PDB file of C-alpha atoms and ligand atoms in Angstrom:
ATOM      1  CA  UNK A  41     300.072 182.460 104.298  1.00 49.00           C
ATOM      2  CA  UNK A  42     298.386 186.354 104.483  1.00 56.00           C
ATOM      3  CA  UNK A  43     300.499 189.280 104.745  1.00 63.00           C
ATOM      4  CA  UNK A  44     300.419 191.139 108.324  1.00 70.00           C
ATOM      5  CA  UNK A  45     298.485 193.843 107.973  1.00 75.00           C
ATOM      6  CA  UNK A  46     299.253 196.629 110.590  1.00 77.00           C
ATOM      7  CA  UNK A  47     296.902 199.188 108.749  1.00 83.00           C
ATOM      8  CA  UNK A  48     293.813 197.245 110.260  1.00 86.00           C
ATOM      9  CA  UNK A  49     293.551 196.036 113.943  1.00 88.00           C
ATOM     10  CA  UNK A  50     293.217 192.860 115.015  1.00 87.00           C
ATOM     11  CA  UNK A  51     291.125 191.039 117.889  1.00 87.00           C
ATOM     12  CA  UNK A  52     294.555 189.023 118.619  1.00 89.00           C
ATOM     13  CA  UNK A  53     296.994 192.044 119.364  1.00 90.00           C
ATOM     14  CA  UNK A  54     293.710 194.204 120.803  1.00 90.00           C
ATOM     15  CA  UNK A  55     293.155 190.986 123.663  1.00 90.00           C
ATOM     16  CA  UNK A  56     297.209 191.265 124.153  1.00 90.00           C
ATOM     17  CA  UNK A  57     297.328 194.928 124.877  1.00 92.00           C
ATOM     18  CA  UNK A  58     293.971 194.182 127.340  1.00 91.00           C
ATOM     19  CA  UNK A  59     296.038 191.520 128.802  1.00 90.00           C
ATOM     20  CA  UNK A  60     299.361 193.688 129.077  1.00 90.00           C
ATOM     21  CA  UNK A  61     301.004 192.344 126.303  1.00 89.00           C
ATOM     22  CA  UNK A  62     303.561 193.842 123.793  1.00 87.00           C
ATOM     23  CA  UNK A  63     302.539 192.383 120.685  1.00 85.00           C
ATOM     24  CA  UNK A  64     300.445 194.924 119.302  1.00 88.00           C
ATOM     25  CA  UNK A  65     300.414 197.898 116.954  1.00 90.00           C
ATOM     26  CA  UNK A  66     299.334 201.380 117.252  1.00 93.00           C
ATOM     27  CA  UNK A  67     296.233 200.645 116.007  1.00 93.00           C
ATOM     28  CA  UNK A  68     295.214 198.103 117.983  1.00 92.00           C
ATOM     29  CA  UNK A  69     296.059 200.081 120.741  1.00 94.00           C
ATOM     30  CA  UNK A  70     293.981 202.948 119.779  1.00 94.00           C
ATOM     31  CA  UNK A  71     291.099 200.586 119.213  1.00 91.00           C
ATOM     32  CA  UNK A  72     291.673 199.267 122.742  1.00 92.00           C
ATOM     33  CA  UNK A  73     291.453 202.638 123.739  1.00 94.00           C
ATOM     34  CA  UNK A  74     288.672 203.694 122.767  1.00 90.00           C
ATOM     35  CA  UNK A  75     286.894 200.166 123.842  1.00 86.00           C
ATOM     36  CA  UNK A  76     287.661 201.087 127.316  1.00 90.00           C
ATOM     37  CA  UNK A  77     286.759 204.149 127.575  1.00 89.00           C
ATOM     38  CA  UNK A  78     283.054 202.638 126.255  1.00 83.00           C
ATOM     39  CA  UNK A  79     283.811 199.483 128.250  1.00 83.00           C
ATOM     40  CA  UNK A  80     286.211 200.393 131.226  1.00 84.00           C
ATOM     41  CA  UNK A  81     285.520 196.745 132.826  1.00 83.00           C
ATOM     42  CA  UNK A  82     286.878 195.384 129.482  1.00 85.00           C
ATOM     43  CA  UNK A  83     290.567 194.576 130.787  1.00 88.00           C
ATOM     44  CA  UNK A  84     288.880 192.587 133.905  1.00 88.00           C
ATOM     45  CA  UNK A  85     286.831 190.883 131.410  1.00 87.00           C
ATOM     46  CA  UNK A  86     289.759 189.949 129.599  1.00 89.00           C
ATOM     47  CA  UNK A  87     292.145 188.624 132.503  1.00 90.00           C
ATOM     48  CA  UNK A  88     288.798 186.106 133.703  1.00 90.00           C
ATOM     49  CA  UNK A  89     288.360 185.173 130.574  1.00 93.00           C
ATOM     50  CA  UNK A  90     292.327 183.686 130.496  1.00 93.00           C
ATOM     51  CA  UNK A  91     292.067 182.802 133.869  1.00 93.00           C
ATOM     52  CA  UNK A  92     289.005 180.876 133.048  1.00 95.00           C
ATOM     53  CA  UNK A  93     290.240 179.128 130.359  1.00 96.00           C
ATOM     54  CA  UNK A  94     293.490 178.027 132.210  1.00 95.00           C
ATOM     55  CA  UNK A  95     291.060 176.418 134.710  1.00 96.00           C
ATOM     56  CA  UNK A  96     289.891 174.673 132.362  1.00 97.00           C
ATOM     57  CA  UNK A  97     292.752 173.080 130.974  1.00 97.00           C
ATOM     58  CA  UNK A  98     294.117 172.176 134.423  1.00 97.00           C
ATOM     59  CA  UNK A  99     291.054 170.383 135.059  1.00 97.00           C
ATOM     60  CA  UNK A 100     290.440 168.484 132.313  1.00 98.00           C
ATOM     61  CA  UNK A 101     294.217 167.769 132.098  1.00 97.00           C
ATOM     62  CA  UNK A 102     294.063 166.591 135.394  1.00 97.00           C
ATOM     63  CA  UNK A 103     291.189 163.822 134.532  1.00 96.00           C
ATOM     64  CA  UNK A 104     293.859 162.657 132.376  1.00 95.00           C
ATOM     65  CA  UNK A 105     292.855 164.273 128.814  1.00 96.00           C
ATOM     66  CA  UNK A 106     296.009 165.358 126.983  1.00 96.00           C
ATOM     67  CA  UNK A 107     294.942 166.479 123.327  1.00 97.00           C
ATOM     68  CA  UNK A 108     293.937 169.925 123.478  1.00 98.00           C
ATOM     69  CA  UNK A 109     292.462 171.688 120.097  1.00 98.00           C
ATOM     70  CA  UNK A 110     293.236 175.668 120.873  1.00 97.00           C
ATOM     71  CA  UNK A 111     290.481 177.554 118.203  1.00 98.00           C
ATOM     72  CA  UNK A 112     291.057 181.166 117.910  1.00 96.00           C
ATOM     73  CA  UNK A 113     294.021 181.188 120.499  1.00 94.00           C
ATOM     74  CA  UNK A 114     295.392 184.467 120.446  1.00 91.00           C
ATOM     75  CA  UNK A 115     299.244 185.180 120.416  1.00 87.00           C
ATOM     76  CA  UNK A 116     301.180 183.877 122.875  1.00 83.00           C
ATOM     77  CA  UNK A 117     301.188 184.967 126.269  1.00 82.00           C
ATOM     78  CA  UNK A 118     302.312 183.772 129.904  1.00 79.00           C
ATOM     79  CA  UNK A 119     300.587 180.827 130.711  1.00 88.00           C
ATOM     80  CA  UNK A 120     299.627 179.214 127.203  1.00 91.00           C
ATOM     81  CA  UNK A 121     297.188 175.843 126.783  1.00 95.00           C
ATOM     82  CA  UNK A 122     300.317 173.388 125.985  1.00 94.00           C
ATOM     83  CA  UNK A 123     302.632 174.800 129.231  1.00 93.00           C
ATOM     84  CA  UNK A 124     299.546 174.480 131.598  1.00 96.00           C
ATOM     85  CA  UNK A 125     298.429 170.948 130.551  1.00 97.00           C
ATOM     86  CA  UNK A 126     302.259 169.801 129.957  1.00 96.00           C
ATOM     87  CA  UNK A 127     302.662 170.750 134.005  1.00 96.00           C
ATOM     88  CA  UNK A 128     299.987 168.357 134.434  1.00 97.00           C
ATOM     89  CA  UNK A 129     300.516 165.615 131.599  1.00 95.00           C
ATOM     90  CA  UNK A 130     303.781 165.713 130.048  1.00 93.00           C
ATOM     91  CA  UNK A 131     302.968 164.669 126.824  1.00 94.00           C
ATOM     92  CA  UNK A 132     300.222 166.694 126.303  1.00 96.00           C
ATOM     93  CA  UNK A 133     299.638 168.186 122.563  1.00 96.00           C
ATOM     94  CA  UNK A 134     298.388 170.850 121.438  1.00 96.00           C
ATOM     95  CA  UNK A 135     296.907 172.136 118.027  1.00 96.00           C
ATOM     96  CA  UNK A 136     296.652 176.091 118.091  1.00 95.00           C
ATOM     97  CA  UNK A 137     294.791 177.607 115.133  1.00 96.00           C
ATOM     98  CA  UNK A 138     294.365 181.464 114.640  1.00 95.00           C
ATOM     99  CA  UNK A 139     293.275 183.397 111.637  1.00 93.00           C
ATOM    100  CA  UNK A 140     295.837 186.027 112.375  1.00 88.00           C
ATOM    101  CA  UNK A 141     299.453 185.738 110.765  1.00 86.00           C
ATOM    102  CA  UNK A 142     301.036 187.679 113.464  1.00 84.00           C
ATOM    103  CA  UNK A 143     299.683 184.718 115.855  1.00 87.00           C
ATOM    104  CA  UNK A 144     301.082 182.368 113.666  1.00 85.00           C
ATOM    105  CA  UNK A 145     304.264 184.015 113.619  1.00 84.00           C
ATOM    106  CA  UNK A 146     304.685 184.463 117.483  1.00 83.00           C
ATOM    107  CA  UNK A 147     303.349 181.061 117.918  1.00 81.00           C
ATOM    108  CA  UNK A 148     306.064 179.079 115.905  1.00 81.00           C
ATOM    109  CA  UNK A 149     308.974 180.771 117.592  1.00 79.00           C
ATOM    110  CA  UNK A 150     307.619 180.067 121.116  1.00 78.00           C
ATOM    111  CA  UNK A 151     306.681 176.587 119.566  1.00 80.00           C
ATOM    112  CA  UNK A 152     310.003 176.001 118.291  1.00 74.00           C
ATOM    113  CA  UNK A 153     311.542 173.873 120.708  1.00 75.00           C
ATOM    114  CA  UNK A 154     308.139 171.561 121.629  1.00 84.00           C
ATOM    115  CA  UNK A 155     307.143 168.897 118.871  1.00 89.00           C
ATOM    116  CA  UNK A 156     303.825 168.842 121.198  1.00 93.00           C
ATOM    117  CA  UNK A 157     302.495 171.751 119.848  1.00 93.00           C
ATOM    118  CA  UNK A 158     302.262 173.305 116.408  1.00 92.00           C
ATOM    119  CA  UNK A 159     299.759 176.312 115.025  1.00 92.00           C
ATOM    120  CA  UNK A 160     298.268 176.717 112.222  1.00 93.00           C
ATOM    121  CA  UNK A 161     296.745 179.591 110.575  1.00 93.00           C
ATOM    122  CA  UNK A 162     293.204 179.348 109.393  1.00 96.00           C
ATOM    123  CA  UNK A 163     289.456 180.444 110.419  1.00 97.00           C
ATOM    124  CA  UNK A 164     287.302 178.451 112.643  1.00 98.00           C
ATOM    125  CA  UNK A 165     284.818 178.353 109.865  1.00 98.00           C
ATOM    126  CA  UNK A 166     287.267 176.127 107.802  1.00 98.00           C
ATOM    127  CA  UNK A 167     286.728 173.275 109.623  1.00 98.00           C
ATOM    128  CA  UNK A 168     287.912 170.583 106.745  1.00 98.00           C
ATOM    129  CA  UNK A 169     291.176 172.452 106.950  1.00 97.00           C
ATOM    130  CA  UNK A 170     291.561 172.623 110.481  1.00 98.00           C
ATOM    131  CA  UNK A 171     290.308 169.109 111.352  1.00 97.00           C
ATOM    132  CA  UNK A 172     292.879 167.634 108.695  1.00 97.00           C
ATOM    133  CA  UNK A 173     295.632 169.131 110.824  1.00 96.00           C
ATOM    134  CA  UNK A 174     294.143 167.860 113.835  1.00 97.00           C
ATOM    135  CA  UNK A 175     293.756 164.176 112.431  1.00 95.00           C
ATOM    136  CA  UNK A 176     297.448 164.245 111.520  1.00 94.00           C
ATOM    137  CA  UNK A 177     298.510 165.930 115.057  1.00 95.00           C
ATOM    138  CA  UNK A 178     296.250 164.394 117.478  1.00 95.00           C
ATOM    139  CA  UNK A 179     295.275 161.367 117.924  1.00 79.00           C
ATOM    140  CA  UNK A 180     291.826 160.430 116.806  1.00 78.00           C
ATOM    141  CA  UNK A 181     291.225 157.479 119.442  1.00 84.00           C
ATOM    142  CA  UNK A 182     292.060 159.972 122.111  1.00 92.00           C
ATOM    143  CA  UNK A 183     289.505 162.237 124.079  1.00 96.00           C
ATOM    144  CA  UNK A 184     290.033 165.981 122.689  1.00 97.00           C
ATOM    145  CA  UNK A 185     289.848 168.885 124.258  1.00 98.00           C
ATOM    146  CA  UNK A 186     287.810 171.542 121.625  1.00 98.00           C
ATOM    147  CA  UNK A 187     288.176 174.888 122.946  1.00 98.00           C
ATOM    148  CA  UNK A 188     286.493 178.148 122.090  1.00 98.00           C
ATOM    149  CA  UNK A 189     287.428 180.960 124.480  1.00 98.00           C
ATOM    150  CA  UNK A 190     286.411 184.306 123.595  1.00 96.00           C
ATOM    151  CA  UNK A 191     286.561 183.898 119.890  1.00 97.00           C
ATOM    152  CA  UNK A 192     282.930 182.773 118.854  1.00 98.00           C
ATOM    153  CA  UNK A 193     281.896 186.410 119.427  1.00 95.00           C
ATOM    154  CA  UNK A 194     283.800 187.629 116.618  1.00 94.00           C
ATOM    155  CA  UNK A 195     282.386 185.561 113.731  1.00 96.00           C
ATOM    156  CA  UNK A 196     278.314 186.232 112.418  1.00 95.00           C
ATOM    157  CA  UNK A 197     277.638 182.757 111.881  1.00 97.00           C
ATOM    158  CA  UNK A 198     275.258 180.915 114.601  1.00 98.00           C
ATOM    159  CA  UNK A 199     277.857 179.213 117.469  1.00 98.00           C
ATOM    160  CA  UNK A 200     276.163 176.162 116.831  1.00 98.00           C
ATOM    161  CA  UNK A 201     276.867 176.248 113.476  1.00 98.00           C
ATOM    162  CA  UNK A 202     280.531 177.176 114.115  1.00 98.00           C
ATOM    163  CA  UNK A 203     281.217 174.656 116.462  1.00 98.00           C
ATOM    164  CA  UNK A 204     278.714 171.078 114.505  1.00 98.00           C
ATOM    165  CA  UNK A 205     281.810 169.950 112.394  1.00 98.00           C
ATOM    166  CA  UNK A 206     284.032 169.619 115.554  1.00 98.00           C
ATOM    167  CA  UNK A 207     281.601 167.897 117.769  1.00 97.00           C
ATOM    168  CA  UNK A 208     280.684 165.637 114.769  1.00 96.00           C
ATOM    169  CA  UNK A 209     284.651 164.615 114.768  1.00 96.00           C
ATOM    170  CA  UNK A 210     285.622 164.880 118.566  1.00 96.00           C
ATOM    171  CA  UNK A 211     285.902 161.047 119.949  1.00 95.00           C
ATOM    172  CA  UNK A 212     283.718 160.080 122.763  1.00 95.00           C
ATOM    173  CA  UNK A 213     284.632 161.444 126.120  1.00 96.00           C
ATOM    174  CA  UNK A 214     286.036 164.465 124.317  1.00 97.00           C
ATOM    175  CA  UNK A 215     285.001 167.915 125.833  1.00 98.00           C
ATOM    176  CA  UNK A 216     283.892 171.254 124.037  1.00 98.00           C
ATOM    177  CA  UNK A 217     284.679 174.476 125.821  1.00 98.00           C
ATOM    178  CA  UNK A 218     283.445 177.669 125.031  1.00 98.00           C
ATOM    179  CA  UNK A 219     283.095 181.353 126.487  1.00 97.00           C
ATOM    180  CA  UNK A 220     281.655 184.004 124.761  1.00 96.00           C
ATOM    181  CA  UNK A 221     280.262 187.626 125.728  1.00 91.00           C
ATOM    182  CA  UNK A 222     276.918 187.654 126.786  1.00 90.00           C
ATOM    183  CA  UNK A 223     273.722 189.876 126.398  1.00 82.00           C
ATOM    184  CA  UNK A 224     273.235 189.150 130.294  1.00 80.00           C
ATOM    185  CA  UNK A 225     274.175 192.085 132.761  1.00 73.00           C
ATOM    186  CA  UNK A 226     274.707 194.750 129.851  1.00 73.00           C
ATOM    187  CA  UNK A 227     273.269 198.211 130.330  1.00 77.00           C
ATOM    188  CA  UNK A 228     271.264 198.558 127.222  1.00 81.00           C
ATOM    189  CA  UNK A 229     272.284 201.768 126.572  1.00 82.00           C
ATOM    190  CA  UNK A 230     276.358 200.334 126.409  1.00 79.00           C
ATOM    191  CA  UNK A 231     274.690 197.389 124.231  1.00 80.00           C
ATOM    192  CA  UNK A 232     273.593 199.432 121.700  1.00 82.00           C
ATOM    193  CA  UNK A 233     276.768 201.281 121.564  1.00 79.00           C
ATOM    194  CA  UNK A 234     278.477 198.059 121.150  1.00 78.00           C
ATOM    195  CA  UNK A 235     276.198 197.107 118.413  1.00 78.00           C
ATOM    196  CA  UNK A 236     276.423 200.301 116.883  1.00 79.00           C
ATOM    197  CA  UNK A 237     280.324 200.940 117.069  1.00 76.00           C
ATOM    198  CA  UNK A 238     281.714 197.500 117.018  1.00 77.00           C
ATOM    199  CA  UNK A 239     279.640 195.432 114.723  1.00 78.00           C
ATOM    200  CA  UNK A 240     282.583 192.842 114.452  1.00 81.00           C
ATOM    201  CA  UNK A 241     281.479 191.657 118.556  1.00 84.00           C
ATOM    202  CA  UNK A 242     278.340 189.563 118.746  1.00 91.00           C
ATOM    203  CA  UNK A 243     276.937 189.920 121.631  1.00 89.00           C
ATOM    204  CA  UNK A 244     274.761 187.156 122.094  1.00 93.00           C
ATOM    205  CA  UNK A 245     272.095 185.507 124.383  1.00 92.00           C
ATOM    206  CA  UNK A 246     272.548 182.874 126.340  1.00 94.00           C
ATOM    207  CA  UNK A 247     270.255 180.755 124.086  1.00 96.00           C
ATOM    208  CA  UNK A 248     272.485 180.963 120.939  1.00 97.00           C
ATOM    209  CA  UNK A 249     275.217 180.029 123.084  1.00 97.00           C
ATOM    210  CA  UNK A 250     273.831 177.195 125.162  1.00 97.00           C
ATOM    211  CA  UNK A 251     272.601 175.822 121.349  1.00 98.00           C
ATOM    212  CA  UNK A 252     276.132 175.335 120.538  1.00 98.00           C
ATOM    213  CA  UNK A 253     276.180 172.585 123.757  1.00 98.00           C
ATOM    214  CA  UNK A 254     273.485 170.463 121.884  1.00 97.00           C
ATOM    215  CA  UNK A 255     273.462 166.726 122.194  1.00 96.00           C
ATOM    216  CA  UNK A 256     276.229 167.409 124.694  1.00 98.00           C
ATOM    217  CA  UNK A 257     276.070 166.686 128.471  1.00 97.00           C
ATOM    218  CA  UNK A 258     277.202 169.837 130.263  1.00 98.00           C
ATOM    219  CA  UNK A 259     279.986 169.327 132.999  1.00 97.00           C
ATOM    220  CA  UNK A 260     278.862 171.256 135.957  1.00 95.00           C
ATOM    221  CA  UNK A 261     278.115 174.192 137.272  1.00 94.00           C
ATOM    222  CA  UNK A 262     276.746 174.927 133.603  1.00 95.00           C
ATOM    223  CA  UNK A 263     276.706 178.107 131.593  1.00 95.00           C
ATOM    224  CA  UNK A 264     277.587 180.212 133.861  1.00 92.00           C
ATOM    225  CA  UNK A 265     279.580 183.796 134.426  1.00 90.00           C
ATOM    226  CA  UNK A 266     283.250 182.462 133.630  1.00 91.00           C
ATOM    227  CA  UNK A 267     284.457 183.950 136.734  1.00 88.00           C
ATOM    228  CA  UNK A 268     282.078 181.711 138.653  1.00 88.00           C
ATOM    229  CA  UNK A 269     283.383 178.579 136.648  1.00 92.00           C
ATOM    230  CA  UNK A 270     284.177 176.084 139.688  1.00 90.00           C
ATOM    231  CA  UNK A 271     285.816 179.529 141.353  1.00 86.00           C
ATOM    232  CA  UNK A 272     283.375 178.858 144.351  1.00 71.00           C
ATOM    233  CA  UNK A 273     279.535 180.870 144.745  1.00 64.00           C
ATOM    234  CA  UNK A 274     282.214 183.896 146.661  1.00 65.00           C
ATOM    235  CA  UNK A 275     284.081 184.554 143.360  1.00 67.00           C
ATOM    236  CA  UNK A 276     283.510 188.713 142.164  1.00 65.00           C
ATOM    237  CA  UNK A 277     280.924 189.238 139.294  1.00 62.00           C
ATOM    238  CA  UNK A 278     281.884 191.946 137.171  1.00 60.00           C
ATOM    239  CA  UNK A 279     278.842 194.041 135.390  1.00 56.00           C
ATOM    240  CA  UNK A 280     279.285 192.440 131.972  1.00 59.00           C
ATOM    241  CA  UNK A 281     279.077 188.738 132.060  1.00 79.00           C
ATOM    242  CA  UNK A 282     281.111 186.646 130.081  1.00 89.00           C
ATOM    243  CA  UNK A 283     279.202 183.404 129.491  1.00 94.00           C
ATOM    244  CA  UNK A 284     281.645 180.247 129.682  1.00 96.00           C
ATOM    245  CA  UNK A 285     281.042 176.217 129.981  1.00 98.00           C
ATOM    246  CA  UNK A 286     282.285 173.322 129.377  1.00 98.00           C
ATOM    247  CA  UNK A 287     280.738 170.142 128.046  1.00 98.00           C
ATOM    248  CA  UNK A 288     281.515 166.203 127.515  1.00 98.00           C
ATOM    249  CA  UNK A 289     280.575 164.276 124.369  1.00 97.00           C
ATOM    250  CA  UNK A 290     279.284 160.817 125.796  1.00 93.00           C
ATOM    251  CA  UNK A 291     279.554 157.085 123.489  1.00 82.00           C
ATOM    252  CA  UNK A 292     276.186 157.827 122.197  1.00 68.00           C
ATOM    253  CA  UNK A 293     275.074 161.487 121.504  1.00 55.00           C
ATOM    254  CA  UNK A 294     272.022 162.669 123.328  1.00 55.00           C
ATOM    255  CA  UNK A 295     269.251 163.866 121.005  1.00 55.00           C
ATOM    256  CA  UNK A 296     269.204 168.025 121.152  1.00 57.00           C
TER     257      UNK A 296
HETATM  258  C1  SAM B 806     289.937 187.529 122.386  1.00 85.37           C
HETATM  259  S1  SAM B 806     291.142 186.531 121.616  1.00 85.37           S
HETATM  260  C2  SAM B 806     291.056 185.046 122.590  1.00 85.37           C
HETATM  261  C3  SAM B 806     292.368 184.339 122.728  1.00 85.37           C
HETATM  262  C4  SAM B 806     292.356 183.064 123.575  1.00 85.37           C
HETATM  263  N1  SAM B 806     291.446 182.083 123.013  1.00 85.37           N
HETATM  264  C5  SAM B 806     291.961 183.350 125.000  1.00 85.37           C
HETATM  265  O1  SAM B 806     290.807 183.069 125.353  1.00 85.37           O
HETATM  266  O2  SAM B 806     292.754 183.863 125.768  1.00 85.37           O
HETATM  267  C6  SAM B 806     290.282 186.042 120.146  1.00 85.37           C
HETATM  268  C7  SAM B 806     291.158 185.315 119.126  1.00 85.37           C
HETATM  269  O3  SAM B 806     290.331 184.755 118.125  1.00 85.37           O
HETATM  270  C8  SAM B 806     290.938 184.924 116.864  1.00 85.37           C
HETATM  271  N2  SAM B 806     289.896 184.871 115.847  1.00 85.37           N
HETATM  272  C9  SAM B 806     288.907 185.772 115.595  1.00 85.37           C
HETATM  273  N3  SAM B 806     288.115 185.330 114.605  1.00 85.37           N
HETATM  274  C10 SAM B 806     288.601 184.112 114.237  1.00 85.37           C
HETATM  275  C11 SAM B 806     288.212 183.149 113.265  1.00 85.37           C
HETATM  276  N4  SAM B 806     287.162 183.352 112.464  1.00 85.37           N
HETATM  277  N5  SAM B 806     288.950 182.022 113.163  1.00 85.37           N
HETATM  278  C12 SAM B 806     290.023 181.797 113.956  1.00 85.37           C
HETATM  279  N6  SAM B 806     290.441 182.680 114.896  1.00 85.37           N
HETATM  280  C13 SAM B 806     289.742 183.821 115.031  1.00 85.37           C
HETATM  281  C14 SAM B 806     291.631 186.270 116.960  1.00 85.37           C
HETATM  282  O4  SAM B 806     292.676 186.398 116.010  1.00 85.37           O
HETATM  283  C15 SAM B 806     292.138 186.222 118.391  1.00 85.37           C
HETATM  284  O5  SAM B 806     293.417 185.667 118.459  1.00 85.37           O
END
């Protein structure tokens, strides 16, 4: 397991001061900082992201899917992936993987009293490692819930890259959801200062994102704003779209 390093911040404890949170440092404060003052509507974009994503689970959970596969998860806040799908399903499980020890260490003691859920600390891009855990954890006869909210924006590699090895293992019937900042609705001006400032966020288009949904058949209303994800055409927009959908992997894989 890596050290914590405070000296350096972190996406994890940046997202948990956006969403309120106390488990952060100074530095990732003063990083959040000075994203919002660049990005005031950063926060917002932050809450609909998590309010997204619980959507998500509820509804799938609801269909009756009750494996859930929690990439990039962030640290532990109020309404985690295993509490909203055990409402639903009881004995619902859920793998959480993060690449940041202090996720890993907030996880397990939240996680310590539910055998349903368990973390484990490694990139996305390690799939063999990751998908090991998951064979052992989940079952692999079971529909799977991948999901990828707001973390495929922080690695360089192509989404569809990211994201091949766990569509190539989910089971039929398994689902693959994903949000991920967006080049649509960004003054260019505050894209260039993203680029420029921030070179650890990929901001991408909505091509390199869709690509990742390849072969997949895409649950409606499609790749769409997350805060318009089956929120009803009245939901609020906010300025800088965060692109989010969800998609089903069917017995036999269409081609891309
Ligand atoms: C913005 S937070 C999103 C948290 C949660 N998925 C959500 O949507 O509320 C991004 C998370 O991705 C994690 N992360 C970033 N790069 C990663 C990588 N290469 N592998 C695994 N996790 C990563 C960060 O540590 C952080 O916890």
């Amino acid at each position: 397991m890596h050290e914590i390093d405070v000296s350096q911040p972190h996406a994890a404890r940046v997202y948990d001061y956006l969403l309120g949170g106390k488990a952060n440092y100074a530095v990732d404060r003063a990083l959040a900082e000075r994203f919002l003052r660049d990005w005031p509507e950063l926060a917002d974009l932050a809450r609909a992201n998590r309010a997204w994503m619980i959507r998500v689970v509820r509804t799938l959970a609801s269909q009756g899917i009750d494996r859930f596969l929690d990439i990039g998860s962030g640290l532990p806040t109020a309404d985690n992936v295993h509490q909203v799908a055990q409402r639903i399903a009881r004995e619902a499980r859920v793998l959480y993987v993060d690449n940041d020890p202090v996720v890993l260490t907030h996880g397990r003691s939240l996680l310590a009293a539910d055998e349903r859920a368990e973390y484990v600390e490694a990139p996305a891009q390690d799939a063999a490692t990751i998908l090991d855990r998951a064979d052992a954890f989940l079952d692999r006869d079971r529909p799977v819930v991948v999901l990828m909210s707001a973390v495929l924006h922080y690695m360089p590699e192509p989404p569809a890259d990211i994201v091949a090895p766990y569509v190539r293992w989910m089971p039929p019937g398994s689902h693959l959801a994903i949000s991920h900042v967006a080049l649509e609705g960004h003054d260019p001006e505050l894209l260039a200062r993203i680029r420029e400032e921030y070179p650890q966020q990929h901001v991408r288009p909505r091509e390199e994102i869709e690509a990742a949904f390849a072969g997949l058949e895409m649950l409606e209303p499609g790749l769409v704003d997350a805060q318009r994800w089956r929120t009803g055409e009245d939901a609020p927009v906010g300025p800088q779209p965060l692109l989010a959908g969800v998609a089903r992997k069917l017995a036999t894989r269409r081609a891309p």
